[in-house]
PDB file of C-alpha atoms in Angstrom:
ATOM      1  CA  MET A   1     -12.599  27.743  -8.563  1.00 33.00           C
ATOM      2  CA  PRO A   2      -9.703  29.540  -6.808  1.00 33.00           C
ATOM      3  CA  ARG A   3      -6.581  27.656  -5.789  1.00 36.00           C
ATOM      4  CA  LEU A   4      -7.210  26.078  -2.434  1.00 38.00           C
ATOM      5  CA  SER A   5      -3.683  26.780  -1.269  1.00 40.00           C
ATOM      6  CA  ALA A   6      -4.552  30.470  -1.398  1.00 38.00           C
ATOM      7  CA  LEU A   7      -7.726  30.233   0.650  1.00 45.00           C
ATOM      8  CA  SER A   8      -7.725  32.009   3.981  1.00 45.00           C
ATOM      9  CA  ASN A   9      -8.290  30.023   7.151  1.00 46.00           C
ATOM     10  CA  PRO A  10     -11.793  30.887   8.360  1.00 46.00           C
ATOM     11  CA  THR A  11     -12.770  30.911  12.008  1.00 52.00           C
ATOM     12  CA  GLY A  12     -13.480  27.411  13.200  1.00 73.00           C
ATOM     13  CA  LEU A  13     -11.096  25.667  10.787  1.00 86.00           C
ATOM     14  CA  ILE A  14     -10.543  22.120  12.020  1.00 90.00           C
ATOM     15  CA  ASP A  15      -6.944  20.938  12.314  1.00 91.00           C
ATOM     16  CA  ILE A  16      -6.877  17.228  11.378  1.00 92.00           C
ATOM     17  CA  GLU A  17      -4.309  15.257  13.353  1.00 90.00           C
ATOM     18  CA  LYS A  18      -1.650  13.579  11.228  1.00 86.00           C
ATOM     19  CA  ASN A  19      -2.180  10.194  12.846  1.00 83.00           C
ATOM     20  CA  ARG A  20      -5.667  10.095  11.331  1.00 89.00           C
ATOM     21  CA  ILE A  21      -4.216   9.953   7.820  1.00 90.00           C
ATOM     22  CA  THR A  22      -2.352   7.306   5.841  1.00 86.00           C
ATOM     23  CA  ILE A  23      -0.843   8.162   2.461  1.00 87.00           C
ATOM     24  CA  ILE A  24       0.924   5.501   0.416  1.00 84.00           C
ATOM     25  CA  LEU A  25       3.204   6.057  -2.568  1.00 82.00           C
ATOM     26  CA  ASP A  26       3.623   3.995  -5.710  1.00 77.00           C
ATOM     27  CA  GLU A  27       6.801   4.679  -7.664  1.00 69.00           C
ATOM     28  CA  SER A  28       6.774   1.378  -9.546  1.00 63.00           C
ATOM     29  CA  ALA A  29       6.351   0.856 -13.274  1.00 55.00           C
ATOM     30  CA  LYS A  30       7.973   4.231 -14.005  1.00 63.00           C
ATOM     31  CA  ARG A  31       5.049   6.143 -12.586  1.00 73.00           C
ATOM     32  CA  LEU A  32       4.484   8.402  -9.617  1.00 85.00           C
ATOM     33  CA  ALA A  33       1.204   7.848  -7.833  1.00 87.00           C
ATOM     34  CA  PHE A  34      -0.287   8.094  -4.372  1.00 89.00           C
ATOM     35  CA  SER A  35      -3.265   6.819  -2.437  1.00 88.00           C
ATOM     36  CA  LEU A  36      -5.083   8.442   0.453  1.00 90.00           C
ATOM     37  CA  ALA A  37      -5.632   5.048   2.030  1.00 85.00           C
ATOM     38  CA  ARG A  38      -7.021   6.238   5.350  1.00 87.00           C
ATOM     39  CA  LEU A  39      -8.778   9.401   6.512  1.00 91.00           C
ATOM     40  CA  ASP A  40     -10.230   8.924   9.977  1.00 90.00           C
ATOM     41  CA  LEU A  41     -12.745  11.673  10.716  1.00 92.00           C
ATOM     42  CA  SER A  42     -14.511   9.928  13.585  1.00 89.00           C
ATOM     43  CA  GLY A  43     -15.700  12.337  16.250  1.00 89.00           C
ATOM     44  CA  ILE A  44     -14.962  15.427  14.165  1.00 89.00           C
ATOM     45  CA  GLY A  45     -18.430  16.014  12.742  1.00 87.00           C
ATOM     46  CA  ILE A  46     -17.574  16.592   9.081  1.00 91.00           C
ATOM     47  CA  HIS A  47     -20.536  16.633   6.679  1.00 91.00           C
ATOM     48  CA  PRO A  48     -20.384  13.628   4.298  1.00 91.00           C
ATOM     49  CA  ALA A  49     -20.787  15.868   1.225  1.00 92.00           C
ATOM     50  CA  VAL A  50     -17.579  17.798   1.934  1.00 95.00           C
ATOM     51  CA  SER A  51     -14.955  17.347  -0.794  1.00 95.00           C
ATOM     52  CA  VAL A  52     -11.499  15.860  -0.228  1.00 97.00           C
ATOM     53  CA  VAL A  53      -8.627  17.645  -1.955  1.00 97.00           C
ATOM     54  CA  VAL A  54      -4.962  16.688  -1.707  1.00 97.00           C
ATOM     55  CA  ILE A  55      -2.106  19.053  -2.514  1.00 97.00           C
ATOM     56  CA  VAL A  56       1.020  17.075  -3.405  1.00 96.00           C
ATOM     57  CA  LYS A  57       4.413  18.746  -3.150  1.00 93.00           C
ATOM     58  CA  ARG A  58       7.823  17.453  -4.147  1.00 89.00           C
ATOM     59  CA  GLY A  59      10.822  19.694  -4.594  1.00 83.00           C
ATOM     60  CA  ASN A  60       9.623  22.820  -6.379  1.00 88.00           C
ATOM     61  CA  SER A  61       6.638  21.065  -7.967  1.00 93.00           C
ATOM     62  CA  GLU A  62       3.037  20.932  -6.802  1.00 95.00           C
ATOM     63  CA  GLU A  63      -0.105  19.177  -7.982  1.00 96.00           C
ATOM     64  CA  ARG A  64      -3.708  19.434  -6.809  1.00 96.00           C
ATOM     65  CA  VAL A  65      -5.930  16.331  -6.838  1.00 97.00           C
ATOM     66  CA  SER A  66      -9.645  16.091  -6.056  1.00 96.00           C
ATOM     67  CA  LEU A  67     -10.729  12.758  -4.576  1.00 96.00           C
ATOM     68  CA  GLY A  68     -14.487  13.238  -4.328  1.00 95.00           C
ATOM     69  CA  GLU A  69     -16.765  13.448  -1.318  1.00 95.00           C
ATOM     70  CA  VAL A  70     -15.457  12.466   2.085  1.00 94.00           C
ATOM     71  CA  SER A  71     -18.196   9.834   2.423  1.00 92.00           C
ATOM     72  CA  ASP A  72     -16.718   7.842  -0.472  1.00 91.00           C
ATOM     73  CA  TRP A  73     -13.417   9.318  -1.576  1.00 93.00           C
ATOM     74  CA  ASN A  74     -11.190   7.666  -4.160  1.00 92.00           C
ATOM     75  CA  LYS A  75      -8.847   5.357  -2.226  1.00 87.00           C
ATOM     76  CA  GLY A  76      -7.112   3.976  -5.311  1.00 84.00           C
ATOM     77  CA  PHE A  77      -3.749   5.114  -6.655  1.00 85.00           C
ATOM     78  CA  VAL A  78      -3.873   8.460  -8.456  1.00 90.00           C
ATOM     79  CA  VAL A  79      -1.163   9.005 -11.076  1.00 90.00           C
ATOM     80  CA  LEU A  80       0.680  12.322 -10.781  1.00 93.00           C
ATOM     81  CA  SER A  81       1.696  14.081 -13.992  1.00 92.00           C
ATOM     82  CA  GLU A  82       3.108  17.372 -12.728  1.00 92.00           C
ATOM     83  CA  ILE A  83       5.381  16.210  -9.912  1.00 90.00           C
ATOM     84  CA  ALA A  84       9.192  16.298 -10.046  1.00 86.00           C
ATOM     85  CA  ASP A  85      11.218  13.089  -9.993  1.00 81.00           C
ATOM     86  CA  GLU A  86      13.299  14.206  -7.010  1.00 78.00           C
ATOM     87  CA  GLY A  87      12.738  15.955  -3.716  1.00 78.00           C
ATOM     88  CA  THR A  88      10.974  15.415  -0.407  1.00 80.00           C
ATOM     89  CA  TRP A  89       7.347  14.354  -0.515  1.00 87.00           C
ATOM     90  CA  LEU A  90       4.852  16.481   1.440  1.00 90.00           C
ATOM     91  CA  PHE A  91       1.060  16.317   1.339  1.00 94.00           C
ATOM     92  CA  ARG A  92      -1.753  18.629   2.414  1.00 95.00           C
ATOM     93  CA  VAL A  93      -5.205  17.138   2.917  1.00 96.00           C
ATOM     94  CA  LEU A  94      -8.001  19.696   2.660  1.00 96.00           C
ATOM     95  CA  LEU A  95     -11.725  19.309   3.269  1.00 96.00           C
ATOM     96  CA  VAL A  96     -13.727  21.854   1.310  1.00 94.00           C
ATOM     97  CA  GLN A  97     -17.416  22.663   1.139  1.00 91.00           C
ATOM     98  CA  PRO A  98     -18.695  22.063  -2.415  1.00 84.00           C
ATOM     99  CA  VAL A  99     -20.501  25.417  -2.438  1.00 81.00           C
ATOM    100  CA  GLY A 100     -18.340  28.480  -1.947  1.00 80.00           C
ATOM    101  CA  SER A 101     -15.058  26.547  -1.694  1.00 83.00           C
ATOM    102  CA  LEU A 102     -14.933  27.172   2.037  1.00 90.00           C
ATOM    103  CA  LEU A 103     -12.060  25.357   3.696  1.00 92.00           C
ATOM    104  CA  VAL A 104     -13.446  23.575   6.765  1.00 92.00           C
ATOM    105  CA  ALA A 105     -10.583  21.270   7.798  1.00 93.00           C
ATOM    106  CA  ALA A 106      -6.955  20.643   6.903  1.00 94.00           C
ATOM    107  CA  ALA A 107      -3.913  18.525   7.677  1.00 93.00           C
ATOM    108  CA  GLU A 108      -0.529  20.004   6.812  1.00 91.00           C
ATOM    109  CA  ASN A 109       2.911  18.572   6.028  1.00 88.00           C
ATOM    110  CA  ILE A 110       1.874  14.932   5.858  1.00 90.00           C
ATOM    111  CA  ARG A 111       4.614  12.496   4.900  1.00 85.00           C
ATOM    112  CA  PRO A 112       3.804   9.212   3.149  1.00 83.00           C
ATOM    113  CA  ASP A 113       3.815   6.085   5.281  1.00 72.00           C
ATOM    114  CA  GLY A 114       5.123   3.700   2.650  1.00 58.00           C
ATOM    115  CA  HIS A 115       5.093   2.577  -0.937  1.00 52.00           C
ATOM    116  CA  GLY A 116       2.078   0.296  -1.041  1.00 51.00           C
ATOM    117  CA  ASP A 117       4.247  -2.772  -1.060  1.00 57.00           C
ATOM    118  CA  SER A 118       4.291  -5.882   1.088  1.00 59.00           C
ATOM    119  CA  THR A 119       7.108  -4.847   3.443  1.00 57.00           C
ATOM    120  CA  SER A 120       4.666  -3.864   6.196  1.00 63.00           C
ATOM    121  CA  PHE A 121       3.315  -7.399   6.636  1.00 81.00           C
ATOM    122  CA  ILE A 122       6.045  -9.640   5.200  1.00 88.00           C
ATOM    123  CA  ALA A 123       9.460  -9.723   6.831  1.00 86.00           C
ATOM    124  CA  LEU A 124      12.577 -11.638   5.824  1.00 88.00           C
ATOM    125  CA  GLU A 125      15.023 -13.144   8.276  1.00 90.00           C
ATOM    126  CA  PRO A 126      17.899 -15.658   8.101  1.00 90.00           C
ATOM    127  CA  ALA A 127      17.591 -18.966   9.937  1.00 91.00           C
ATOM    128  CA  GLU A 128      19.294 -22.333  10.352  1.00 92.00           C
ATOM    129  CA  LEU A 129      17.134 -24.578   8.188  1.00 95.00           C
ATOM    130  CA  GLY A 130      19.458 -27.436   7.281  1.00 95.00           C
ATOM    131  CA  GLN A 131      18.584 -28.592   3.762  1.00 97.00           C
ATOM    132  CA  CYS A 132      15.343 -26.598   3.646  1.00 97.00           C
ATOM    133  CA  PRO A 133      15.844 -23.426   1.574  1.00 96.00           C
ATOM    134  CA  TRP A 134      13.029 -21.440   3.198  1.00 96.00           C
ATOM    135  CA  GLU A 135       9.926 -21.604   5.385  1.00 96.00           C
ATOM    136  CA  ILE A 136       6.961 -19.378   6.190  1.00 95.00           C
ATOM    137  CA  ASN A 137       5.753 -18.468   9.664  1.00 93.00           C
ATOM    138  CA  ILE A 138       2.652 -16.383  10.388  1.00 94.00           C
ATOM    139  CA  LEU A 139       2.778 -14.168  13.477  1.00 90.00           C
ATOM    140  CA  GLU A 140      -0.846 -13.580  14.384  1.00 90.00           C
ATOM    141  CA  SER A 141      -0.060 -11.126  17.198  1.00 85.00           C
ATOM    142  CA  ASP A 142       2.035  -8.947  14.849  1.00 84.00           C
ATOM    143  CA  GLY A 143      -0.259  -9.122  11.841  1.00 87.00           C
ATOM    144  CA  ARG A 144       2.431 -10.310   9.451  1.00 87.00           C
ATOM    145  CA  ALA A 145       4.245 -13.259   7.918  1.00 92.00           C
ATOM    146  CA  ILE A 146       7.924 -14.112   8.252  1.00 91.00           C
ATOM    147  CA  LEU A 147       9.810 -15.575   5.305  1.00 93.00           C
ATOM    148  CA  ARG A 148      12.723 -17.387   6.936  1.00 93.00           C
ATOM    149  CA  PHE A 149      15.486 -18.215   4.458  1.00 93.00           C
ATOM    150  CA  ASN A 150      18.445 -20.546   4.855  1.00 95.00           C
ATOM    151  CA  LYS A 151      21.341 -18.450   6.107  1.00 93.00           C
ATOM    152  CA  ASP A 152      23.807 -20.803   4.409  1.00 94.00           C
ATOM    153  CA  ILE A 153      22.376 -19.620   1.075  1.00 95.00           C
ATOM    154  CA  TYR A 154      21.856 -15.929   1.880  1.00 92.00           C
ATOM    155  CA  HIS A 155      23.687 -14.248   4.725  1.00 87.00           C
ATOM    156  CA  SER A 156      21.313 -11.295   5.059  1.00 85.00           C
ATOM    157  CA  SER A 157      17.868 -10.052   4.060  1.00 84.00           C
ATOM    158  CA  VAL A 158      19.476  -7.594   1.662  1.00 81.00           C
ATOM    159  CA  GLU A 159      21.267 -10.442  -0.117  1.00 89.00           C
ATOM    160  CA  ALA A 160      18.052 -12.483  -0.349  1.00 89.00           C
ATOM    161  CA  GLU A 161      16.039  -9.536  -1.676  1.00 86.00           C
ATOM    162  CA  ALA A 162      18.676  -8.921  -4.350  1.00 87.00           C
ATOM    163  CA  ASP A 163      18.074 -12.381  -5.843  1.00 91.00           C
ATOM    164  CA  ARG A 164      15.186 -11.747  -8.235  1.00 89.00           C
ATOM    165  CA  PHE A 165      14.660 -15.469  -8.817  1.00 94.00           C
ATOM    166  CA  PHE A 166      14.294 -16.204  -5.109  1.00 94.00           C
ATOM    167  CA  ILE A 167      11.972 -13.267  -4.452  1.00 92.00           C
ATOM    168  CA  GLY A 168       9.952 -13.803  -7.626  1.00 94.00           C
ATOM    169  CA  LEU A 169       9.364 -17.489  -7.023  1.00 95.00           C
ATOM    170  CA  VAL A 170       8.905 -17.500  -3.246  1.00 96.00           C
ATOM    171  CA  LEU A 171       7.178 -14.230  -2.328  1.00 94.00           C
ATOM    172  CA  PRO A 172       3.923 -15.061  -4.185  1.00 95.00           C
ATOM    173  CA  GLU A 173       3.756 -18.266  -2.135  1.00 96.00           C
ATOM    174  CA  VAL A 174       4.099 -16.223   1.065  1.00 95.00           C
ATOM    175  CA  VAL A 175       1.186 -14.040  -0.029  1.00 95.00           C
ATOM    176  CA  ARG A 176      -0.854 -17.111  -1.021  1.00 96.00           C
ATOM    177  CA  LYS A 177      -0.265 -18.845   2.313  1.00 96.00           C
ATOM    178  CA  LEU A 178      -1.053 -15.705   4.301  1.00 96.00           C
ATOM    179  CA  ALA A 179      -4.232 -15.105   2.292  1.00 96.00           C
ATOM    180  CA  GLY A 180      -5.283 -18.732   2.733  1.00 96.00           C
ATOM    181  CA  TRP A 181      -4.669 -18.586   6.469  1.00 96.00           C
ATOM    182  CA  LEU A 182      -6.832 -15.467   6.799  1.00 95.00           C
ATOM    183  CA  ALA A 183      -9.506 -16.853   4.469  1.00 95.00           C
ATOM    184  CA  ARG A 184     -10.066 -19.773   6.825  1.00 94.00           C
ATOM    185  CA  ASP A 185     -10.782 -17.333   9.665  1.00 94.00           C
ATOM    186  CA  PRO A 186     -12.096 -14.084   8.096  1.00 92.00           C
ATOM    187  CA  ALA A 187     -12.915 -12.575  11.502  1.00 92.00           C
ATOM    188  CA  LYS A 188      -9.206 -11.900  11.980  1.00 92.00           C
ATOM    189  CA  LEU A 189      -9.393  -9.200   9.304  1.00 90.00           C
ATOM    190  CA  SER A 190     -11.443  -7.125  11.747  1.00 86.00           C
ATOM    191  CA  GLU A 191      -8.610  -7.122  14.284  1.00 88.00           C
ATOM    192  CA  PRO A 192      -6.402  -3.975  14.474  1.00 83.00           C
ATOM    193  CA  THR A 193      -3.209  -5.981  13.914  1.00 86.00           C
ATOM    194  CA  TRP A 194      -4.298  -6.757  10.340  1.00 89.00           C
ATOM    195  CA  GLU A 195      -5.199  -3.167   9.429  1.00 82.00           C
ATOM    196  CA  GLU A 196      -2.112  -2.727   7.216  1.00 80.00           C
ATOM    197  CA  PHE A 197      -2.903  -5.912   5.324  1.00 87.00           C
ATOM    198  CA  LYS A 198      -6.488  -4.737   4.788  1.00 84.00           C
ATOM    199  CA  THR A 199      -5.160  -1.435   3.404  1.00 79.00           C
ATOM    200  CA  TRP A 200      -2.870  -3.394   1.091  1.00 82.00           C
ATOM    201  CA  LEU A 201      -5.832  -5.476  -0.115  1.00 87.00           C
ATOM    202  CA  LEU A 202      -7.850  -2.356  -0.870  1.00 78.00           C
ATOM    203  CA  LEU A 203      -5.044  -0.786  -2.855  1.00 74.00           C
ATOM    204  CA  HIS A 204      -4.757  -3.971  -4.899  1.00 79.00           C
ATOM    205  CA  GLY A 205      -8.440  -3.986  -5.769  1.00 78.00           C
ATOM    206  CA  ILE A 206      -9.561  -6.611  -3.240  1.00 87.00           C
ATOM    207  CA  THR A 207     -12.572  -4.952  -1.638  1.00 82.00           C
ATOM    208  CA  ASP A 208     -14.469  -8.023  -0.442  1.00 88.00           C
ATOM    209  CA  GLU A 209     -13.708 -10.370   2.433  1.00 90.00           C
ATOM    210  CA  PRO A 210     -13.610 -14.159   2.197  1.00 91.00           C
ATOM    211  CA  SER A 211     -16.654 -16.282   2.913  1.00 89.00           C
ATOM    212  CA  GLU A 212     -16.933 -17.564   6.469  1.00 87.00           C
ATOM    213  CA  ASP A 213     -18.138 -21.064   5.594  1.00 87.00           C
ATOM    214  CA  ASN A 214     -17.610 -21.710   1.864  1.00 92.00           C
ATOM    215  CA  GLU A 215     -14.227 -23.356   1.276  1.00 92.00           C
ATOM    216  CA  GLU A 216     -14.450 -22.921  -2.495  1.00 94.00           C
ATOM    217  CA  GLU A 217     -15.008 -19.173  -2.142  1.00 94.00           C
ATOM    218  CA  GLN A 218     -12.186 -18.985   0.394  1.00 95.00           C
ATOM    219  CA  ALA A 219      -9.818 -20.632  -2.082  1.00 95.00           C
ATOM    220  CA  ASP A 220     -10.977 -18.276  -4.828  1.00 96.00           C
ATOM    221  CA  TRP A 221     -10.347 -15.263  -2.585  1.00 96.00           C
ATOM    222  CA  SER A 222      -6.814 -16.471  -1.814  1.00 96.00           C
ATOM    223  CA  THR A 223      -6.147 -16.968  -5.525  1.00 96.00           C
ATOM    224  CA  ARG A 224      -7.351 -13.446  -6.337  1.00 95.00           C
ATOM    225  CA  VAL A 225      -5.171 -11.935  -3.607  1.00 95.00           C
ATOM    226  CA  THR A 226      -2.102 -13.760  -4.926  1.00 96.00           C
ATOM    227  CA  ALA A 227      -2.896 -12.777  -8.520  1.00 95.00           C
ATOM    228  CA  ALA A 228      -3.329  -9.135  -7.496  1.00 90.00           C
ATOM    229  CA  PHE A 229       0.125  -9.182  -5.910  1.00 90.00           C
ATOM    230  CA  CYS A 230       1.743 -10.791  -8.968  1.00 92.00           C
ATOM    231  CA  ASN A 231      -0.017  -8.430 -11.376  1.00 88.00           C
ATOM    232  CA  ARG A 232       0.921  -5.340  -9.404  1.00 83.00           C
ATOM    233  CA  PHE A 233       4.628  -6.135  -9.392  1.00 83.00           C
ATOM    234  CA  LYS A 234       4.671  -7.979 -12.740  1.00 88.00           C
ATOM    235  CA  ILE A 235       6.373 -10.966 -11.127  1.00 92.00           C
ATOM    236  CA  ALA A 236       6.488 -13.147 -14.266  1.00 95.00           C
ATOM    237  CA  THR A 237       7.906 -10.278 -16.339  1.00 93.00           C
ATOM    238  CA  GLN A 238      10.590  -9.630 -13.732  1.00 90.00           C
ATOM    239  CA  LEU A 239      11.578 -13.299 -13.741  1.00 94.00           C
ATOM    240  CA  LEU A 240      11.661 -13.402 -17.541  1.00 94.00           C
ATOM    241  CA  ASP A 241      13.830 -10.279 -17.686  1.00 90.00           C
ATOM    242  CA  ALA A 242      16.189 -11.728 -15.089  1.00 88.00           C
ATOM    243  CA  ARG A 243      16.475 -14.974 -17.044  1.00 90.00           C
ATOM    244  CA  LYS A 244      17.176 -13.159 -20.321  1.00 90.00           C
ATOM    245  CA  LYS A 245      19.825 -11.073 -18.610  1.00 85.00           C
ATOM    246  CA  GLU A 246      21.464 -14.200 -17.207  1.00 83.00           C
ATOM    247  CA  GLU A 247      21.394 -15.946 -20.603  1.00 84.00           C
ATOM    248  CA  SER A 248      22.860 -12.864 -22.275  1.00 78.00           C
ATOM    249  CA  TYR A 249      25.662 -12.806 -19.717  1.00 70.00           C
ATOM    250  CA  GLU A 250      26.431 -16.505 -20.313  1.00 72.00           C
ATOM    251  CA  ASP A 251      26.565 -15.998 -24.097  1.00 68.00           C
ATOM    252  CA  SER A 252      28.944 -13.056 -23.888  1.00 65.00           C
TER     253      SER A 252
END
């Protein structure tokens, strides 16, 4: 099969708008990976058997990745093995007919939206909390949770995020509370404000929605969401490493 980047643009090539696409990066765990989390082709009339191909560029490097048919493309993270460690990320999304390699639609110069982390739906902010070290507020209209920390302990969000013990011990509880809140009213997941959280769930392997009337299943769903978060970022390992580093510093 010829390189898709060299294919000519046939008459009738569809230009896919950038706002129909969401690409998320994962540069954790010493790996480079990406996910084509969203590809909205509504109203375009693309045949479901058309193949999705992504061309990833960074610096002088380039890598081609096939994600399967557009009707059920691979939305998980795809590890990149030929991409440079530095440079600006750019993506091309191509839709190609399986027979003849005819390019039927394309989106050019797509930049990633984020890193597949929790920053899109969890915010940190300082607050006057007296003797309470932190509290969690859920903003339904914004589709996110706010972790409010005592400003007498940390003066800024940057300072709070730098404390691996605080983040490691508290952030999983934020995820657990948010998941539990949504599990009790699963219909909220259909609202546009929670679209980013739904994308985050998908990228963490949570493809089902909580039961509408079974409290035990709701609790299980919340537990799985929290575990997926902790596993992804190796929370316990990070805390253990931070503790060992602190003990080593005290012994020196």
